[in-house]
Coordinates of N, CA and C in Angstrom, one line a residue:
S378 N -1.1 2.2 8.8 CA -1.5 2.6 7.5 C -2.4 3.8 7.6
A379 N -2.3 4.8 6.7 CA -3.1 5.9 6.8 C -4.6 5.6 6.5
D380 N -4.8 4.4 5.9 CA -6.2 4.0 5.6 C -6.8 3.3 6.7
A381 N -6.2 3.2 7.9 CA -6.7 2.4 9.0 C -8.1 2.9 9.5
G382 N -8.2 4.2 9.6 CA -9.5 4.8 9.9 C -9.9 4.5 11.4
A383 N -11.1 5.0 11.7 CA -11.6 4.9 13.1 C -12.1 3.5 13.4
A384 N -12.3 2.6 12.5 CA -12.9 1.3 12.7 C -11.9 0.3 13.2
V385 N -10.6 0.7 13.2 CA -9.5 -0.3 13.6 C -9.5 -0.4 15.1
S386 N -9.3 -1.7 15.5 CA -9.2 -2.0 17.0 C -7.9 -2.7 17.1
Q387 N -7.2 -2.4 18.2 CA -5.9 -3.0 18.4 C -5.6 -2.9 19.9
D388 N -5.0 -4.0 20.4 CA -4.6 -4.0 21.8 C -3.2 -3.4 22.0
A389 N -3.1 -2.1 22.2 CA -1.8 -1.5 22.3 C -2.1 -0.2 23.0
R390 N -1.0 0.4 23.6 CA -1.2 1.6 24.3 C -1.3 2.8 23.3
K391 N -0.7 2.6 22.1 CA -0.6 3.7 21.1 C -0.9 3.1 19.8
M392 N -1.9 3.7 19.0 CA -2.2 3.2 17.7 C -1.4 4.1 16.7
L393 N -0.7 3.4 15.8 CA 0.0 4.1 14.8 C -0.8 4.1 13.5
L394 N -1.2 5.3 13.1 CA -2.0 5.4 11.9 C -1.2 5.9 10.6
D395 N 0.0 6.4 10.9 CA 0.8 6.8 9.8 C 2.3 6.4 10.1
F396 N 3.0 6.2 9.1 CA 4.4 5.8 9.3 C 5.2 7.0 9.9
P397 N 6.0 6.7 10.9 CA 6.8 7.8 11.5 C 7.4 8.8 10.5
K398 N 7.4 10.0 10.8 CA 8.0 11.0 9.9 C 9.4 11.5 10.4
S399 N 9.8 11.1 11.6 CA 11.2 11.5 12.0 C 11.9 10.2 12.6
R400 N 13.2 10.4 12.6 CA 14.0 9.3 13.2 C 13.7 9.0 14.6
D401 N 13.5 10.1 15.4 CA 13.1 9.9 16.8 C 11.8 9.1 17.0
E402 N 10.9 9.4 16.1 CA 9.6 8.6 16.2 C 9.8 7.2 15.9
L403 N 10.5 6.9 14.7 CA 10.7 5.5 14.3 C 11.6 4.7 15.2
F404 N 12.6 5.4 15.8 CA 13.6 4.7 16.6 C 13.0 4.3 17.9
Q405 N 11.8 4.7 18.3 CA 11.1 4.2 19.5 C 10.6 2.8 19.3
Y406 N 10.5 2.3 18.1 CA 9.9 1.0 17.8 C 10.9 -0.1 17.7
D407 N 10.5 -1.3 17.9 CA 11.4 -2.5 17.8 C 11.3 -3.2 16.5
V408 N 10.1 -3.2 15.9 CA 9.8 -3.9 14.7 C 8.8 -3.2 13.9
V409 N 8.9 -3.4 12.6 CA 7.9 -2.9 11.6 C 7.5 -4.2 10.9
I410 N 6.2 -4.4 10.8 CA 5.6 -5.5 10.1 C 4.8 -5.0 8.9
G411 N 5.2 -5.5 7.7 CA 4.5 -5.1 6.5 C 3.9 -6.3 5.7
F412 N 2.6 -6.1 5.4 CA 1.9 -7.2 4.6 C 1.8 -6.6 3.2
D413 N 2.6 -7.1 2.3 CA 2.7 -6.6 0.9 C 2.8 -5.1 0.9
P414 N 3.8 -4.5 1.6 CA 3.8 -3.0 1.8 C 4.0 -2.3 0.5
D415 N 3.3 -1.2 0.4 CA 3.5 -0.3 -0.7 C 4.6 0.8 -0.3
W416 N 5.9 0.4 -0.5 CA 6.9 1.3 -0.1 C 6.9 2.7 -0.8
Q417 N 6.3 2.8 -1.9 CA 6.2 4.0 -2.6 C 5.4 5.1 -1.9
R418 N 4.5 4.6 -1.0 CA 3.7 5.5 -0.2 C 4.6 6.3 0.8
L419 N 5.8 5.8 1.1 CA 6.7 6.5 2.0 C 7.4 7.5 1.2
T420 N 7.8 8.6 1.9 CA 8.6 9.6 1.2 C 10.0 9.0 1.1
A421 N 10.9 9.7 0.3 CA 12.2 9.2 0.1 C 13.0 9.3 1.5
D422 N 12.7 10.3 2.2 CA 13.3 10.5 3.6 C 12.8 9.4 4.5
Q423 N 11.6 9.0 4.5 CA 11.1 7.9 5.3 C 11.7 6.5 4.9
R424 N 11.9 6.3 3.6 CA 12.5 5.1 3.2 C 14.0 5.0 3.6
E425 N 14.7 6.2 3.5 CA 16.1 6.2 3.9 C 16.2 6.0 5.5
M426 N 15.2 6.6 6.2 CA 15.2 6.4 7.6 C 14.9 5.0 8.0
L427 N 14.0 4.3 7.3 CA 13.8 2.9 7.6 C 15.0 2.0 7.3
V428 N 15.7 2.3 6.2 CA 16.9 1.5 5.9 C 18.0 1.7 7.0
E429 N 18.1 3.0 7.4 CA 19.1 3.3 8.5 C 18.7 2.6 9.8
W430 N 17.4 2.6 10.1 CA 16.9 2.0 11.4 C 17.2 0.5 11.4
V431 N 17.0 -0.2 10.2 CA 17.2 -1.6 10.1 C 18.7 -1.9 10.2
E432 N 19.5 -1.2 9.3 CA 20.9 -1.5 9.2 C 21.8 -1.0 10.3
R433 N 21.4 0.1 10.9 CA 22.3 0.6 11.9 C 21.8 0.5 13.4
Q434 N 20.5 0.4 13.5 CA 19.9 0.4 14.8 C 19.3 -1.0 15.1
A435 N 19.5 -2.0 14.2 CA 19.0 -3.3 14.4 C 17.5 -3.4 14.6
G436 N 16.8 -2.5 13.9 CA 15.3 -2.5 13.9 C 14.9 -3.8 13.2
G437 N 13.8 -4.4 13.7 CA 13.3 -5.7 13.1 C 12.3 -5.4 12.0
L438 N 12.5 -6.1 10.9 CA 11.6 -5.9 9.8 C 11.1 -7.2 9.4
I439 N 9.7 -7.4 9.5 CA 9.1 -8.6 9.1 C 8.2 -8.2 7.9
V440 N 8.4 -8.9 6.8 CA 7.7 -8.6 5.5 C 7.0 -9.8 4.9
V441 N 5.8 -9.7 4.6 CA 5.1 -10.7 3.8 C 4.9 -10.2 2.4
A442 N 5.6 -10.9 1.5 CA 5.5 -10.4 0.1 C 4.2 -10.9 -0.5
G443 N 3.7 -10.0 -1.4 CA 2.4 -10.3 -2.1 C 2.5 -9.9 -3.5
D444 N 1.5 -10.3 -4.3 CA 1.5 -10.0 -5.7 C 1.3 -8.6 -6.1
V445 N 0.8 -7.7 -5.3 CA 0.6 -6.3 -5.7 C 1.9 -5.5 -5.6
H446 N 2.4 -5.3 -4.4 CA 3.5 -4.4 -4.2 C 4.9 -5.1 -4.3
A447 N 5.0 -6.4 -4.0 CA 6.3 -7.0 -4.1 C 6.7 -7.1 -5.5
T448 N 5.8 -7.2 -6.5 CA 6.1 -7.2 -7.9 C 6.8 -5.9 -8.3
E449 N 6.3 -4.7 -7.7 CA 6.9 -3.4 -8.0 C 8.3 -3.4 -7.4
L450 N 8.4 -3.9 -6.2 CA 9.7 -3.9 -5.5 C 10.7 -4.8 -6.3
A451 N 10.3 -5.9 -6.9 CA 11.1 -6.8 -7.6 C 11.7 -6.2 -8.8
E452 N 11.0 -5.3 -9.4 CA 11.5 -4.6 -10.6 C 12.7 -3.8 -10.3
S453 N 13.7 -3.9 -11.2 CA 15.0 -3.3 -10.9 C 15.0 -1.8 -11.3
E454 N 14.0 -1.4 -12.1 CA 14.0 0.0 -12.6 C 13.0 0.9 -11.7
N455 N 13.4 1.0 -10.4 CA 12.6 1.9 -9.6 C 13.5 2.4 -8.5
D456 N 13.1 3.3 -7.7 CA 13.9 3.9 -6.7 C 13.8 3.2 -5.3
L457 N 13.4 1.9 -5.3 CA 13.2 1.2 -4.1 C 14.4 0.2 -3.8
G458 N 15.5 0.4 -4.5 CA 16.6 -0.5 -4.4 C 17.1 -0.7 -2.9
S459 N 17.1 0.4 -2.2 CA 17.6 0.3 -0.8 C 16.7 -0.5 0.1
L460 N 15.4 -0.5 -0.2 CA 14.5 -1.3 0.5 C 14.5 -2.7 0.0
R461 N 14.7 -2.9 -1.3 CA 14.8 -4.3 -1.8 C 16.0 -5.0 -1.2
D462 N 17.0 -4.2 -1.0 CA 18.3 -4.8 -0.4 C 18.0 -5.3 1.1
L463 N 17.0 -4.8 1.7 CA 16.7 -5.3 3.1 C 16.0 -6.7 3.1
Y464 N 15.5 -7.1 2.0 CA 14.8 -8.4 1.9 C 15.9 -9.5 1.9
P465 N 15.6 -10.6 2.6 CA 16.6 -11.7 2.7 C 16.6 -12.6 1.5
V466 N 15.7 -12.4 0.5 CA 15.7 -13.2 -0.7 C 15.7 -12.3 -1.9
I467 N 16.0 -12.9 -3.0 CA 15.9 -12.1 -4.3 C 14.5 -12.4 -4.8
L468 N 13.7 -11.3 -4.9 CA 12.3 -11.4 -5.4 C 12.3 -11.5 -6.9
Q469 N 11.5 -12.5 -7.4 CA 11.4 -12.7 -8.8 C 10.3 -11.8 -9.4
P470 N 10.6 -11.0 -10.4 CA 9.6 -10.2 -11.1 C 8.5 -11.2 -11.6
L471 N 7.2 -10.8 -11.4 CA 6.1 -11.7 -11.7 C 5.4 -11.4 -13.0
L472 N 5.6 -10.3 -13.6 CA 4.7 -9.9 -14.7 C 4.6 -11.0 -15.8
L473 N 5.7 -11.5 -16.3 CA 5.7 -12.5 -17.3 C 5.1 -13.8 -16.8
E474 N 5.5 -14.1 -15.5 CA 5.0 -15.4 -14.9 C 3.4 -15.3 -14.8
L475 N 2.9 -14.2 -14.4 CA 1.5 -14.1 -14.2 C 0.7 -14.2 -15.5
Q476 N 1.4 -13.7 -16.6 CA 0.7 -13.8 -17.9 C 0.8 -15.2 -18.5
I477 N 1.9 -15.9 -18.3 CA 2.1 -17.2 -19.0 C 1.8 -18.4 -18.1
D478 N 2.3 -18.4 -16.9 CA 2.3 -19.6 -16.0 C 1.4 -19.4 -14.8
N479 N 0.4 -20.3 -14.7 CA -0.5 -20.2 -13.5 C -0.2 -21.4 -12.6
T480 N 0.9 -22.0 -12.7 CA 1.2 -23.2 -11.8 C 1.5 -22.8 -10.4
S481 N 1.8 -21.5 -10.1 CA 2.1 -21.0 -8.8 C 0.8 -20.8 -8.0
R482 N -0.4 -20.9 -8.7 CA -1.6 -20.7 -8.0 C -2.1 -22.2 -7.7
S483 N -2.4 -22.4 -6.4 CA -2.8 -23.7 -6.0 C -4.2 -23.7 -5.4
Q484 N -4.9 -24.8 -5.6 CA -6.2 -25.0 -5.1 C -6.2 -25.8 -3.8
Q485 N -5.0 -26.1 -3.3 CA -4.8 -26.9 -2.1 C -3.6 -26.3 -1.3
P486 N -3.7 -26.5 0.0 CA -2.5 -26.0 0.8 C -1.4 -27.0 0.7
W487 N -0.2 -26.5 0.8 CA 1.0 -27.3 0.7 C 1.8 -27.1 2.0
P488 N 2.2 -28.2 2.6 CA 2.9 -28.1 3.9 C 4.2 -27.3 3.8
I489 N 4.6 -26.7 4.9 CA 5.8 -26.0 4.9 C 6.9 -27.0 5.3
S490 N 8.0 -27.0 4.5 CA 9.1 -27.9 4.7 C 10.2 -27.2 5.5
F491 N 10.3 -27.4 6.8 CA 11.2 -26.7 7.6 C 12.6 -27.3 7.4
T492 N 13.6 -26.4 7.4 CA 15.0 -26.7 7.4 C 15.5 -27.0 8.8
P493 N 16.7 -27.5 9.0 CA 17.2 -27.6 10.4 C 17.2 -26.3 11.1
A494 N 17.6 -25.2 10.5 CA 17.6 -23.9 11.1 C 16.1 -23.5 11.5
G495 N 15.2 -23.8 10.7 CA 13.8 -23.5 11.0 C 13.3 -24.3 12.2
R496 N 13.6 -25.6 12.2 CA 13.2 -26.4 13.4 C 13.8 -25.9 14.7
E497 N 15.0 -25.3 14.6 CA 15.7 -24.8 15.8 C 15.4 -23.3 16.1
S498 N 14.7 -22.6 15.2 CA 14.4 -21.2 15.4 C 13.4 -21.0 16.5
G499 N 13.8 -20.2 17.5 CA 13.0 -19.9 18.6 C 11.7 -19.1 18.1
A500 N 11.9 -18.3 17.1 CA 10.8 -17.5 16.6 C 9.6 -18.4 16.0
L501 N 9.9 -19.6 15.7 CA 8.9 -20.5 15.1 C 8.4 -21.6 16.1
Q502 N 8.9 -21.5 17.3 CA 8.4 -22.4 18.3 C 7.0 -22.0 18.8
L503 N 6.0 -22.8 18.7 CA 4.6 -22.5 19.0 C 4.3 -22.8 20.5
T504 N 5.2 -23.6 21.1 CA 5.0 -23.9 22.5 C 6.4 -23.9 23.2
D505 N 6.4 -24.0 24.5 CA 7.7 -24.1 25.2 C 8.4 -25.4 24.9
N506 N 7.7 -26.4 24.5 CA 8.3 -27.7 24.3 C 8.5 -27.9 22.8
P507 N 9.8 -28.1 22.3 CA 10.0 -28.3 20.9 C 9.3 -29.4 20.2
V508 N 9.1 -30.5 21.0 CA 8.4 -31.7 20.4 C 7.0 -31.4 20.2
A509 N 6.4 -30.7 21.2 CA 4.9 -30.3 21.0 C 4.8 -29.3 19.9
S510 N 5.8 -28.4 19.8 CA 5.7 -27.3 18.8 C 5.7 -28.0 17.4
A511 N 6.6 -29.0 17.2 CA 6.7 -29.7 15.9 C 5.4 -30.4 15.6
A512 N 4.8 -31.0 16.6 CA 3.5 -31.7 16.4 C 2.4 -30.7 16.0
T513 N 2.5 -29.5 16.6 CA 1.5 -28.5 16.3 C 1.7 -28.0 14.8
W514 N 2.9 -27.8 14.4 CA 3.2 -27.5 13.0 C 2.7 -28.5 12.1
K515 N 2.8 -29.8 12.4 CA 2.3 -30.9 11.6 C 0.8 -30.8 11.3
E516 N 0.1 -30.2 12.3 CA -1.4 -30.0 12.2 C -1.7 -28.9 11.2
F517 N -0.8 -28.0 11.0 CA -1.0 -26.9 10.1 C -1.1 -27.4 8.6
P518 N -2.2 -27.1 7.9 CA -2.4 -27.7 6.6 C -1.4 -27.2 5.6
G519 N -0.9 -26.0 5.8 CA 0.1 -25.4 4.8 C -0.3 -24.1 4.2
V520 N 0.4 -23.7 3.2 CA 0.1 -22.5 2.5 C -0.2 -22.8 1.0
Y521 N -1.1 -21.9 0.5 CA -1.5 -22.1 -0.9 C -0.4 -21.7 -1.9
R522 N 0.2 -20.6 -1.5 CA 1.2 -20.0 -2.5 C 2.3 -19.3 -1.7
C523 N 3.4 -19.2 -2.4 CA 4.5 -18.4 -1.9 C 5.1 -17.5 -3.0
Y524 N 5.4 -16.3 -2.6 CA 5.9 -15.4 -3.6 C 7.2 -16.0 -4.2
P525 N 7.4 -16.1 -5.5 CA 8.5 -16.7 -6.1 C 9.8 -16.0 -5.8
T526 N 10.9 -16.7 -5.5 CA 12.2 -16.1 -5.2 C 13.2 -16.7 -6.2
N527 N 14.3 -16.0 -6.3 CA 15.4 -16.4 -7.1 C 16.6 -16.7 -6.1
G528 N 16.3 -17.3 -5.0 CA 17.3 -17.6 -4.1 C 17.4 -16.7 -2.9
K529 N 18.2 -17.1 -1.9 CA 18.4 -16.3 -0.7 C 19.6 -15.4 -0.9
K530 N 19.7 -14.4 -0.1 CA 20.9 -13.5 -0.1 C 21.9 -14.0 0.9
A531 N 23.1 -13.5 0.7 CA 24.2 -13.9 1.6 C 23.9 -13.5 3.1
G532 N 24.1 -14.4 4.0 CA 23.9 -14.2 5.4 C 22.5 -14.6 5.8
A533 N 21.6 -14.9 4.9 CA 20.2 -15.3 5.2 C 20.2 -16.8 5.5
A534 N 19.4 -17.1 6.5 CA 19.1 -18.5 6.9 C 17.7 -18.9 6.5
V535 N 17.6 -19.8 5.6 CA 16.3 -20.3 5.1 C 15.7 -21.2 6.3
L536 N 14.5 -20.8 6.7 CA 13.9 -21.5 7.8 C 12.9 -22.6 7.2
A537 N 12.4 -22.3 6.0 CA 11.4 -23.3 5.5 C 11.3 -23.0 4.0
Y538 N 10.9 -24.1 3.3 CA 10.6 -24.0 1.9 C 9.1 -24.3 1.6
H539 N 8.6 -23.8 0.5 CA 7.2 -24.2 0.1 C 7.4 -25.6 -0.6
S540 N 6.5 -26.5 -0.3 CA 6.7 -27.9 -0.8 C 6.0 -28.2 -2.1
N541 N 5.3 -27.3 -2.7 CA 4.7 -27.6 -4.0 C 5.7 -27.7 -5.1
P542 N 5.9 -28.9 -5.6 CA 7.0 -29.2 -6.6 C 6.9 -28.3 -7.9
R543 N 5.6 -27.9 -8.2 CA 5.4 -27.2 -9.4 C 5.9 -25.7 -9.3
M544 N 6.2 -25.3 -8.1 CA 6.7 -23.9 -7.9 C 8.2 -23.8 -8.0
A545 N 8.9 -24.9 -8.1 CA 10.4 -24.9 -8.1 C 10.9 -24.2 -9.3
T546 N 12.0 -23.5 -9.1 CA 12.7 -22.8 -10.2 C 14.2 -23.4 -10.2
R547 N 15.0 -22.9 -11.0 CA 16.4 -23.3 -11.1 C 17.1 -23.2 -9.7
Q548 N 16.6 -22.2 -8.9 CA 17.2 -21.9 -7.6 C 16.5 -22.8 -6.5
G549 N 15.6 -23.6 -6.9 CA 14.9 -24.5 -5.9 C 13.5 -24.0 -5.6
Q550 N 13.0 -24.5 -4.5 CA 11.7 -24.2 -4.0 C 11.6 -22.8 -3.5
P551 N 10.5 -22.1 -3.6 CA 10.3 -20.8 -3.1 C 10.5 -20.8 -1.5
V552 N 10.9 -19.7 -1.0 CA 11.2 -19.6 0.4 C 10.2 -18.7 1.1
P553 N 9.3 -19.3 1.9 CA 8.3 -18.5 2.6 C 8.8 -18.0 4.0
L554 N 9.9 -18.6 4.6 CA 10.4 -18.1 5.8 C 11.9 -18.1 5.8
V555 N 12.4 -16.9 6.0 CA 13.8 -16.6 6.0 C 14.2 -15.7 7.1
D556 N 15.3 -15.9 7.7 CA 15.8 -15.0 8.7 C 17.1 -14.4 8.3
L557 N 17.2 -13.1 8.4 CA 18.4 -12.3 8.1 C 18.6 -11.4 9.2
R558 N 19.5 -11.6 10.0 CA 19.8 -10.7 11.2 C 21.1 -10.0 10.9
P559 N 20.9 -8.6 10.7 CA 22.1 -7.8 10.4 C 23.1 -7.8 11.6
T560 N 24.3 -7.7 11.3 CA 25.3 -7.5 12.3 C 25.6 -6.0 12.5
L561 N 25.6 -5.6 13.7 CA 25.9 -4.1 13.9 C 27.3 -3.8 13.7
P562 N 27.6 -2.6 13.2 CA 29.0 -2.2 13.0 C 29.8 -2.1 14.3

């Protein structure tokens, strides 16, 4: 982020303070991680480059949806459609929900409910031993909230659901962990 500033500390050989401006720069990386990313801060060329990197170069994209910028992304009337298409779930617009319904806000953590694919996912194994990993996950108190979704997209594997029954929609429980691995042409 350009806002990182001099106070940032990170264990890496190279600190990235701005999103890459060229394909050559971006294509050196294996994964981009965004915490409620503001995709509008990227130029149209950078957004196009990111889509190409994910779709054609198998670049990894890990995104944590949040109430600030994911709501902008969920709106269909913006120029972020190509990035919205990269998400493995259909993001639910929040404006009306935030004004009317406060049930998605929780005062307690809710356990993550793993699917069979989630239990088998190597990315979610916390130890080398699957039994020990499952026991460690049981110690995790859970999450307070999950960005609401309107289902998963084709090809996506749901790894876990949020277990708060008040957050369910017609499409079921919100999905905090989803895996979508693109196939290369």
